[in-house]
Coordinates of C-alpha atoms and ligand atoms in Angstrom, one line a residue:
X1 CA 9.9 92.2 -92.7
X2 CA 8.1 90.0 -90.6
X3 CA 4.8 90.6 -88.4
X4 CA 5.5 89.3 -85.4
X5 CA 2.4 88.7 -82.6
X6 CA 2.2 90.1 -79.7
X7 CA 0.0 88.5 -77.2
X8 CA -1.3 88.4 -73.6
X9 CA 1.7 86.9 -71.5
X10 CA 0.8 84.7 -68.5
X11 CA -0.1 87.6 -65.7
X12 CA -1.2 85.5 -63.0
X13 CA -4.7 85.8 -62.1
X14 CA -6.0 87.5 -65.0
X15 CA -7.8 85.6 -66.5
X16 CA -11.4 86.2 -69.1
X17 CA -10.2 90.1 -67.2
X18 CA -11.2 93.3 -69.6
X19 CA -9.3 95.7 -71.5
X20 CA -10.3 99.2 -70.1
X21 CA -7.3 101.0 -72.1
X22 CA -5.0 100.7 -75.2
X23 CA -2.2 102.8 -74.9
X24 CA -0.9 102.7 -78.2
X25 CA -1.7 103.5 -82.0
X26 CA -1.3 101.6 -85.0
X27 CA 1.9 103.2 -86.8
X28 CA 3.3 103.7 -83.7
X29 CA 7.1 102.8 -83.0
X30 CA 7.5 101.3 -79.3
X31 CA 10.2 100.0 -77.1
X32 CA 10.4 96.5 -75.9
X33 CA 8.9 96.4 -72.2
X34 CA 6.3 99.8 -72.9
X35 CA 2.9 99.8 -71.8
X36 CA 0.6 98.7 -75.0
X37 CA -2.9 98.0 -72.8
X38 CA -4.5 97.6 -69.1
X39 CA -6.0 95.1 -68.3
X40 CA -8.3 95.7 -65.1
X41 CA -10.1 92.6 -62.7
X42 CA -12.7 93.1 -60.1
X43 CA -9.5 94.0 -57.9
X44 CA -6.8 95.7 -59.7
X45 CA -5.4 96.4 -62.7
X46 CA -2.3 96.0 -64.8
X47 CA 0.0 97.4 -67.8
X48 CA 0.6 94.9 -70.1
X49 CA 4.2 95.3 -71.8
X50 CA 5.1 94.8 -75.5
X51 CA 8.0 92.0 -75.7
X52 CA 9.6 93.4 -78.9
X53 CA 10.7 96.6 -79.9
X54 CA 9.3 97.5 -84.0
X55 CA 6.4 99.6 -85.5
X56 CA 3.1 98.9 -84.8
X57 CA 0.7 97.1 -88.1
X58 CA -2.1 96.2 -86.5
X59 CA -3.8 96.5 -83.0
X60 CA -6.3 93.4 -82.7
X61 CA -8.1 94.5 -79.5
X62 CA -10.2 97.4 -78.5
X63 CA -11.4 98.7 -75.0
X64 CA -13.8 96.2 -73.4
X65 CA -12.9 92.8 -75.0
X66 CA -12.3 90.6 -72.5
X67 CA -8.6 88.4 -73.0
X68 CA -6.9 85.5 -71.2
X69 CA -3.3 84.8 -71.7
X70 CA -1.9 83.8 -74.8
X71 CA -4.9 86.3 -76.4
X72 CA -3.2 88.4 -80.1
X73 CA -3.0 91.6 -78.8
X74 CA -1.0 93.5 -82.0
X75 CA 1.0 93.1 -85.0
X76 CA 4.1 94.5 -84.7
X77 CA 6.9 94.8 -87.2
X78 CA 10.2 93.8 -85.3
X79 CA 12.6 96.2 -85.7
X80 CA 15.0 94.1 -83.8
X81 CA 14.9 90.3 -83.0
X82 CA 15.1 90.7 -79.4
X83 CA 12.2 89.9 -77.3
X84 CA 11.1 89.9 -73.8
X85 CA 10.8 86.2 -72.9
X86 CA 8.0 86.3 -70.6
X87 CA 8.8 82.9 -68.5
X88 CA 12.4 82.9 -68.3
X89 CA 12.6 86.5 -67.5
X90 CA 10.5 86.0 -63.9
X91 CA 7.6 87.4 -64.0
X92 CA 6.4 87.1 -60.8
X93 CA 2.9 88.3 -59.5
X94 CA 2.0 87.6 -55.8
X95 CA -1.7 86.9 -55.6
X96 CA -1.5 87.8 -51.9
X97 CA -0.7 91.2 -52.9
X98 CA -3.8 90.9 -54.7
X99 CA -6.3 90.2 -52.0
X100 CA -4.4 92.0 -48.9
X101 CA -3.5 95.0 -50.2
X102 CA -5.2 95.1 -53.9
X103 CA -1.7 95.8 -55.7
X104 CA 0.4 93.5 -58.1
X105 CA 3.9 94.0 -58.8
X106 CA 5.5 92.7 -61.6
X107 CA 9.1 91.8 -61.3
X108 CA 10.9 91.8 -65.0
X109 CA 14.4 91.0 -65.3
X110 CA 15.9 92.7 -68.7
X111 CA 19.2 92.5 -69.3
X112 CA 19.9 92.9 -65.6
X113 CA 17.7 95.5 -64.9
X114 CA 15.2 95.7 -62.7
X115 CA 11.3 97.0 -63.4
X116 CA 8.9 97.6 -61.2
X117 CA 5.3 98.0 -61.9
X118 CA 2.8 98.5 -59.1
X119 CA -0.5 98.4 -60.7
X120 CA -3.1 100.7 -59.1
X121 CA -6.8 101.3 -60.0
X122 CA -7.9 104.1 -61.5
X123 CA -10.1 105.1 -64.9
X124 CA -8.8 105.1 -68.6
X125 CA -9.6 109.6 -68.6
X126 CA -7.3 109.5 -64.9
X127 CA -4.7 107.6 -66.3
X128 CA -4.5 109.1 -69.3
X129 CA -4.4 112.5 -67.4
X130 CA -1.4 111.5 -65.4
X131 CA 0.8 110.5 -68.8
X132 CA -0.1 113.7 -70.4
X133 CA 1.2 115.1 -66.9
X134 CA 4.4 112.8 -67.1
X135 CA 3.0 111.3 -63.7
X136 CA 4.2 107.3 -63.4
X137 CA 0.8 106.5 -62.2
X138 CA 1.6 103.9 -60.1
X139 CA 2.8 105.7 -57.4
X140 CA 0.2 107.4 -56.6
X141 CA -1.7 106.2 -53.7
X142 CA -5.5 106.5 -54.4
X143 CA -8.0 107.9 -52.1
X144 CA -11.0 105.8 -53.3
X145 CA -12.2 102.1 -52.5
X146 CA -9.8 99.9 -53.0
X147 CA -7.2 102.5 -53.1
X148 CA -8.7 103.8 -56.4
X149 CA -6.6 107.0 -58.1
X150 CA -8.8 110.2 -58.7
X151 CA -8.1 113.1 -61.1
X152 CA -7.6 115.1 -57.7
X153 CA -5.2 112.5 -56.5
X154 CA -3.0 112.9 -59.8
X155 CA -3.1 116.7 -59.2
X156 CA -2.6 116.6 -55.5
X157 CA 0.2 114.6 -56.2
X158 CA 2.1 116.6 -58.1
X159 CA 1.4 120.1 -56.8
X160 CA 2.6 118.4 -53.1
X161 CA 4.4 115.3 -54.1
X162 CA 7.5 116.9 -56.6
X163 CA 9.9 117.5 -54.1
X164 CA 9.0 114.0 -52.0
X165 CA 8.8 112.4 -55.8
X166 CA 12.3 113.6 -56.6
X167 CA 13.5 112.9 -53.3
X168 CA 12.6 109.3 -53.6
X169 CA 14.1 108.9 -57.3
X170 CA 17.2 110.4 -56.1
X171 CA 17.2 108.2 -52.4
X172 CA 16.8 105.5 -54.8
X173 CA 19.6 106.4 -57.4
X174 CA 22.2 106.6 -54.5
X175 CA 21.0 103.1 -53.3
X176 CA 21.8 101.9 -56.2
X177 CA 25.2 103.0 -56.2
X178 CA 25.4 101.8 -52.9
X179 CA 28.9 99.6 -52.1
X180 CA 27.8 96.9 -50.1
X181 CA 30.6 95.9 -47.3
X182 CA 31.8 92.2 -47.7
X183 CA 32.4 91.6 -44.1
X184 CA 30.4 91.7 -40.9
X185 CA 31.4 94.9 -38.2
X186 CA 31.1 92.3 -35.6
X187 CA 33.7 90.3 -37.1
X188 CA 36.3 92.9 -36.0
X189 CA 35.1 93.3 -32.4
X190 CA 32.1 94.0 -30.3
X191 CA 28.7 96.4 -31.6
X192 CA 25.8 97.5 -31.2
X193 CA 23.2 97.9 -33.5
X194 CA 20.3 100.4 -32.8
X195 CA 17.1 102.2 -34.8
X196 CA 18.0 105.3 -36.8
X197 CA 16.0 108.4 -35.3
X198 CA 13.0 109.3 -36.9
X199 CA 14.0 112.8 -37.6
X200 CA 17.1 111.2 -39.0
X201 CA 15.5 109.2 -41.6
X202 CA 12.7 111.8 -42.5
X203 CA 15.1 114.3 -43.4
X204 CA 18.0 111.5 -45.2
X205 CA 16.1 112.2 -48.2
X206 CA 15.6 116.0 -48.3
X207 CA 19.4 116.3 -47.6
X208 CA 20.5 113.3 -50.5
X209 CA 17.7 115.4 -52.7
X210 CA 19.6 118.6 -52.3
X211 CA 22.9 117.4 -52.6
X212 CA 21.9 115.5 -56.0
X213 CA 19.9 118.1 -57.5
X214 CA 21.7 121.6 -56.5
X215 CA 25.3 122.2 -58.0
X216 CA 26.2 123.8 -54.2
X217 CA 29.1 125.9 -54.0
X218 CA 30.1 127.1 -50.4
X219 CA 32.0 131.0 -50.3
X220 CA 33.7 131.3 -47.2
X221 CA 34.5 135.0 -44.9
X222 CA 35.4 136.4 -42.2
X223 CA 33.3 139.5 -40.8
X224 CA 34.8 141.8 -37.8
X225 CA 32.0 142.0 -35.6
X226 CA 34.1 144.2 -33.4
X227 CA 31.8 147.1 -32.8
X228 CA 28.4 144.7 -32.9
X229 CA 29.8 142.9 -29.8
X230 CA 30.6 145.7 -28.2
X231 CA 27.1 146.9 -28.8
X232 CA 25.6 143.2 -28.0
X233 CA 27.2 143.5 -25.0
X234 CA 26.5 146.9 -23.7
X235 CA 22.3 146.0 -23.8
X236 CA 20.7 146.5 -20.6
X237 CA 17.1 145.8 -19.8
X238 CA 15.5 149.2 -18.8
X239 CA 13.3 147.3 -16.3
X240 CA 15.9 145.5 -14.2
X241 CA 19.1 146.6 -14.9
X242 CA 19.8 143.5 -16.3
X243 CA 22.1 142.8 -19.3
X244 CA 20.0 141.6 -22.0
X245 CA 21.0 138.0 -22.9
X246 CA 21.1 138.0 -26.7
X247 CA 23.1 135.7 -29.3
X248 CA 24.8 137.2 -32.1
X249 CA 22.1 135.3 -34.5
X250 CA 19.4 137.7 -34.2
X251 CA 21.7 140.1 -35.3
X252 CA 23.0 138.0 -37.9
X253 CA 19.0 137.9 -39.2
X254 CA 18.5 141.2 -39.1
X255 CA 22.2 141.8 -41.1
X256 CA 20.9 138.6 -43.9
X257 CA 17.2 139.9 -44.5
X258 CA 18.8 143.3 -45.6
X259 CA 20.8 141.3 -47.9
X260 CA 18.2 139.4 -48.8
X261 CA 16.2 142.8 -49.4
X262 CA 19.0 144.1 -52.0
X263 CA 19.5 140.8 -53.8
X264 CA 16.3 139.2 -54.1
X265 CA 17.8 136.2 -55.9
X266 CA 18.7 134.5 -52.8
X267 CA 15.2 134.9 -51.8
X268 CA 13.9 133.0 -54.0
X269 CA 13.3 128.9 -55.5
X270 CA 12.8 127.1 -58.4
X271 CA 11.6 123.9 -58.2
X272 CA 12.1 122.7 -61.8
X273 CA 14.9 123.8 -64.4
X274 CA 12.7 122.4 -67.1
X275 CA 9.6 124.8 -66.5
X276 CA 12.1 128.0 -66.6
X277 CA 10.1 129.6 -63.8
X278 CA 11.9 131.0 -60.7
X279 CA 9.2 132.1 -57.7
X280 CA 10.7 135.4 -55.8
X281 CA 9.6 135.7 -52.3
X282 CA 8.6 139.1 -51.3
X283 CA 8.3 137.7 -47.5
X284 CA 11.3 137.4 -45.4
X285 CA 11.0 134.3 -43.2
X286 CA 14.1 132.8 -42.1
X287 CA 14.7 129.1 -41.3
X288 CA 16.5 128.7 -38.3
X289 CA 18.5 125.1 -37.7
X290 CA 17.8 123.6 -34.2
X291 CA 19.7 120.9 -33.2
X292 CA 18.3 118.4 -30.7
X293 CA 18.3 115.2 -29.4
X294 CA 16.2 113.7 -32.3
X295 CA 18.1 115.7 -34.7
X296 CA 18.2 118.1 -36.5
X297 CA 14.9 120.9 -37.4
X298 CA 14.8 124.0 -39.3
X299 CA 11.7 125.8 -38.0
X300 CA 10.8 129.4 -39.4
X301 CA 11.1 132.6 -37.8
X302 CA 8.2 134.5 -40.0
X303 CA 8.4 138.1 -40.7
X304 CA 12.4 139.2 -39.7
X305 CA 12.2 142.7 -41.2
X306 CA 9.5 143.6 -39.0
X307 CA 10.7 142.4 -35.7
X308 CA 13.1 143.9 -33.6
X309 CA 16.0 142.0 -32.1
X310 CA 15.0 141.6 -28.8
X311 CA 11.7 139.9 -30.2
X312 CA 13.6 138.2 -32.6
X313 CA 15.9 136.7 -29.6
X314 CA 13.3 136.0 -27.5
X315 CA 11.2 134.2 -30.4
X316 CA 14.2 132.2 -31.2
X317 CA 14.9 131.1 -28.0
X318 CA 10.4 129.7 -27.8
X319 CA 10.9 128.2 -31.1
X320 CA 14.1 125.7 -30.2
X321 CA 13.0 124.6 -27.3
X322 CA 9.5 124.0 -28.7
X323 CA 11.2 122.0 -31.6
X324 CA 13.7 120.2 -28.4
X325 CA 10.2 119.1 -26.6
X326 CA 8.8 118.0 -30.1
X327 CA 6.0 120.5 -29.5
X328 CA 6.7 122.4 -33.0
X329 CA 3.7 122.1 -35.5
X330 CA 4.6 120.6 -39.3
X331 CA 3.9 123.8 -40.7
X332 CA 6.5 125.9 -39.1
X333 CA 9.1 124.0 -41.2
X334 CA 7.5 125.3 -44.6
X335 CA 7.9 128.0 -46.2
X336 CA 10.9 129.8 -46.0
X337 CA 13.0 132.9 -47.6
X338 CA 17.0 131.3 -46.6
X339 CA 18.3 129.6 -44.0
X340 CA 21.0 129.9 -41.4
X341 CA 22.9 127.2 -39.4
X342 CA 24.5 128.5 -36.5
X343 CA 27.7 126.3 -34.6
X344 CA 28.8 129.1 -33.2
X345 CA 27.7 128.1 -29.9
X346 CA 29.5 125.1 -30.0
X347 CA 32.7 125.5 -32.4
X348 CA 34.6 125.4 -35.3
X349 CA 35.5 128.2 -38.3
X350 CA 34.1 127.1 -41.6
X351 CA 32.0 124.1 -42.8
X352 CA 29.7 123.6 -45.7
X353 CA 25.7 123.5 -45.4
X354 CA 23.7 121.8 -47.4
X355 CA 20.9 123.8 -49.2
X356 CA 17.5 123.8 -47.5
X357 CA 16.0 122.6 -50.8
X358 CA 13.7 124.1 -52.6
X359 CA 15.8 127.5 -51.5
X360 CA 18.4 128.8 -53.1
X361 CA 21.1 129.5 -50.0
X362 CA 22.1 128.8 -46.3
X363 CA 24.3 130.9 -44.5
X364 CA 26.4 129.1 -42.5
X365 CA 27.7 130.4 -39.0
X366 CA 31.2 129.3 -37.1
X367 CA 32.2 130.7 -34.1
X368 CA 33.2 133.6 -33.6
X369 CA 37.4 134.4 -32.4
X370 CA 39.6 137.4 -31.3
X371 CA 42.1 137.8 -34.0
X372 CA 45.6 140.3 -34.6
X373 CA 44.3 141.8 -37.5
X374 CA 46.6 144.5 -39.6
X375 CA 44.4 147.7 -39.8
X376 CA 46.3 150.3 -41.4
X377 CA 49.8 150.1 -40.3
X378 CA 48.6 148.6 -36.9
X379 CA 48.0 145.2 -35.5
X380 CA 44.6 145.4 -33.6
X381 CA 42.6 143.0 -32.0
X382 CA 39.3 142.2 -33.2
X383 CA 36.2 140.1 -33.0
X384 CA 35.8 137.7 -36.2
X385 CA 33.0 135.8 -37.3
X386 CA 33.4 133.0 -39.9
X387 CA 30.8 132.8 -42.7
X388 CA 30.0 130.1 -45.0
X389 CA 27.8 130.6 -47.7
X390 CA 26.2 127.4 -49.5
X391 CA 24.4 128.6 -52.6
X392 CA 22.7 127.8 -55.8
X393 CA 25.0 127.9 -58.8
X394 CA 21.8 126.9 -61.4
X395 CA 20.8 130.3 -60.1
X396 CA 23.3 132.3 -57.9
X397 CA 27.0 133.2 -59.6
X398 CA 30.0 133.5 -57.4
X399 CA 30.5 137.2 -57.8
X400 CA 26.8 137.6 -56.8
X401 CA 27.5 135.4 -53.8
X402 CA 31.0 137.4 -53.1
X403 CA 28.5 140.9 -53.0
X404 CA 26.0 139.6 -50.7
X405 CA 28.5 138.1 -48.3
X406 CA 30.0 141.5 -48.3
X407 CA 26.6 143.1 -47.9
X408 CA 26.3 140.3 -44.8
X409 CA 29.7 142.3 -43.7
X410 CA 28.5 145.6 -43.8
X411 CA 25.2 144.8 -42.2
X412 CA 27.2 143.5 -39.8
X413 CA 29.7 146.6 -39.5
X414 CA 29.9 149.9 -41.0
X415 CA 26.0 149.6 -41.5
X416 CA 25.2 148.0 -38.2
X417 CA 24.1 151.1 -36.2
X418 CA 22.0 152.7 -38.7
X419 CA 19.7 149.8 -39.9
X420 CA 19.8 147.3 -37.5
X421 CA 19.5 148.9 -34.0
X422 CA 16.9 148.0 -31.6
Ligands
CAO501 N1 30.3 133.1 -32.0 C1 30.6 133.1 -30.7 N2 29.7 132.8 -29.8 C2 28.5 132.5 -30.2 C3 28.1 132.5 -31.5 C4 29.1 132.8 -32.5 N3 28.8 132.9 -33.8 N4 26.8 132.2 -31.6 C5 26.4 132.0 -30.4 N5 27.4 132.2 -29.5 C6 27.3 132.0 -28.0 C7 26.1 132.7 -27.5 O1 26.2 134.0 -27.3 C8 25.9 131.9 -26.2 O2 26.8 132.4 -25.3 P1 26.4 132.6 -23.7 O3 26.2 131.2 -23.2 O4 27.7 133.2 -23.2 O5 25.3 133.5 -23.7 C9 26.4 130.5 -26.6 O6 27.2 130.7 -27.7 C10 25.3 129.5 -26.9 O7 24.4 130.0 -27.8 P2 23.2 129.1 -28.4 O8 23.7 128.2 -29.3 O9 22.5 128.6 -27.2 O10 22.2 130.2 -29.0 P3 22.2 130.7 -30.5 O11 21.1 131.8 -30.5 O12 23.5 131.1 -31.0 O13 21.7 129.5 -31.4 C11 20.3 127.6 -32.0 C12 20.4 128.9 -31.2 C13 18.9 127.0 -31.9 C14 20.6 127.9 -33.5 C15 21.4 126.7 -31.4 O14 21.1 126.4 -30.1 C16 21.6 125.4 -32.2 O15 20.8 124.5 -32.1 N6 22.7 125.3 -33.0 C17 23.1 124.2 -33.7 C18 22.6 124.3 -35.2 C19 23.2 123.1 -36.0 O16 23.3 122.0 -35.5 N7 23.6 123.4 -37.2 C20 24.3 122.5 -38.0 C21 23.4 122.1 -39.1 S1 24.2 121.2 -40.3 O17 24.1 119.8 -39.6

């Protein structure tokens, strides 16, 4: 078979620049468009792509020889006669990118897809570091000169940057599937167009992330809440005489965190399938979704079991309108055991929450009717609160879920005034 060169393609403004990595061995099969050296200037750096697929013969380079374009790099038996034709597949390199914000990006069309590579500086031992770690180097941002990437900043990256990482791959997957409209809004009467809220567009891709990487399924009740109304209703504050002004959801946290206490699966996360690892939380904090006028926030309510529900009220009432008034600090949205999203202040029985990812579960709750219910060979009426449970089938089995919703019922009910009395 033929030996077929492979050499320095025309990069822009690399010119005399200096190899400070080889990627690849001799023996070694590669894939048309992998990364076979980098090539760094005084500013930035860059993967150079092989254009043919086949086994390597014979690498004619080693680190710190300086090469211009049209420079042999390797010997490569083709395996197929394909190649990457480095002019007529637009390879563009904006030397402005260079100088303002030291980064290139090549642009190269294959067979009608699109690759991106930002090149970013950083040492032969980093990047090396990050492919053993499966980190795409490139998009990490570097906290040196020139936006130079550190062995911290590979690590940083992925101990805080897996969820945002997978967010963005995922944001990016549905934007590619994206149907794009063939006709103007306008063209059909008058519009307006205005800004997307910042909170909106912060959490888009945590929601698209969820919804892409957890197989939800949503388990649907209906709890008589009879007797804890009657009981919500009969408090009185011993000072003033007052009735106590409590929601059902602090009741409804109290009723989930012994759930939670019996089935510890939903208190738990697993960030990666791969790793087989699944993190139980022995801490019962329980995310709480606030809506408000910038949308929507799911602060944390630390340390249910060991509140009482007049505390629990009174801290849930502080934390919304702290989140309303944007005075809420980041860190009260990490961190938490479940979640529960609460309408039924405003309406409707039934809908299906999306999983605060990287838990497993949210409780939904819908408000709560009087309903002619058959008990024994009687019609009564009673109090009923709709539940909808989104969980985690990676990790959570419907039967499972059907037991804890029923444990959520009997927290609610027959358990009620033993456990979760004030
Ligand atoms: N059934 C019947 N009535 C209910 C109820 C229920 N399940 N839950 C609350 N209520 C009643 C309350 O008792 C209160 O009645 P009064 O005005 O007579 O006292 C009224 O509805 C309003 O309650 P609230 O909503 O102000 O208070 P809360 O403790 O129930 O909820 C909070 C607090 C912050 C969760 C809520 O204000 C909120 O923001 N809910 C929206 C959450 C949301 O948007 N979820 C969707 C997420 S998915 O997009």
């Amino acid at each position: 078979m033929a030996l077929i060169d492979i050499k320095v393609p025309n990069i822009g403004d690399f010119e005399n620049v200096e190899i400070i990595e080889i990627l690849v061995e001799e023996d070694q099969d590669i894939n048309k468009g992998d990364s076979i050296i980098t090539l760094e200037s005084d500013k930035s750096s860059v993967e150079v792509p092989s254009s043919h697929t086949g086994k390597i013969k014979k690498i004619n380079v080693k680190v710190g020889d300086k090469v211009s374009e049209g420079d042999l790099i390797l010997k490569i038996e083709s395996i197929k006669a394909e190649s990457l034709n480095y002019e007529d597949e637009k390879i563009n390199i904006s030397k402005e990118a260079i100088t303002s914000t030291e980064k290139i990006e090549i642009t190269s069309k294959v067979k009608h897809q699109t690759t991106n590579l930002k090149s970013v500086l950083a040492s032969p031992k980093v990047r090396k570091f990050a492919r053993e770690l499966g980190t795409d180097i490139n998009k990490i941002s570097g906290t040196e000169k020139f936006g130079r990437v550190t062995e911290d900043d590979v690590k940083s990256f992925i101990k805080l940057g897996l969820n945002q990482q997978q967010s963005i791959i995922n944001t990016e997957k549905t934007q590619d599937t994206k149907i794009k409209i063939e006709y103007e809004y306008s063209d059909f009467g008058e519009i307006d167009i205005k800004d997307i809220p910042r909170i909106k567009k912060l959490a888009a891709p945590h929601l698209v992330n969820s919804i892409n990487t957890i197989p939800h399924v949503t388990h649907h009740d209906e709890i008589d809440i009879t007797e804890m109304e009657e009981f919500r209703n009969s408090l009185i504050d011993h000072y003033t005489g007052d009735k106590l002004k409590i929601t059902p959801l602090a009741f409804i946290m109290k009723a989930l965190v012994a759930a939670l206490k019996k089935f510890p699966s939903f208190n738990s996360s697993i960030e990666d399938m791969k790793d087989g690892k699944i993190t139980y939380k022995k801490y019962f904090h329980i995310g709480i979704a606030v809506d408000t006028p910038n949308g929507l926030m799911v602060p944390k309510i630390r340390e249910v079991d060991k509140k009482n529900i007049q505390h629990l009220s009174a801290e849930l009432r502080e934390v919304a309108q702290k989140c309303r008034d944007l005075k809420i600090d980041k860190k009260e949205f990490y961190g938490g055991s479940m979640t529960i999203s609460s309408l039924g202040g405003i309406g409707g029985s039934f809908f299906t929450p999306i999983i605060n990812y990287p838990e497993v579960a949210i409780l939904g709750v819908s408000k709560s009717n009087k309903k002619q219910i058959l008990l024994g060979d009687q019609f009564k009426i009673r109090t009923i609160l709709p539940i909808s449970l989104s969980y985690d089938h990676r990790i959570i089995d419907g039967a499972e879920a059907a037991r804890f919703c029923n444990e959520i019922r009997d927290n609610l009910g027959k358990n009620f005034a033993f456990k979760l009395a004030i």
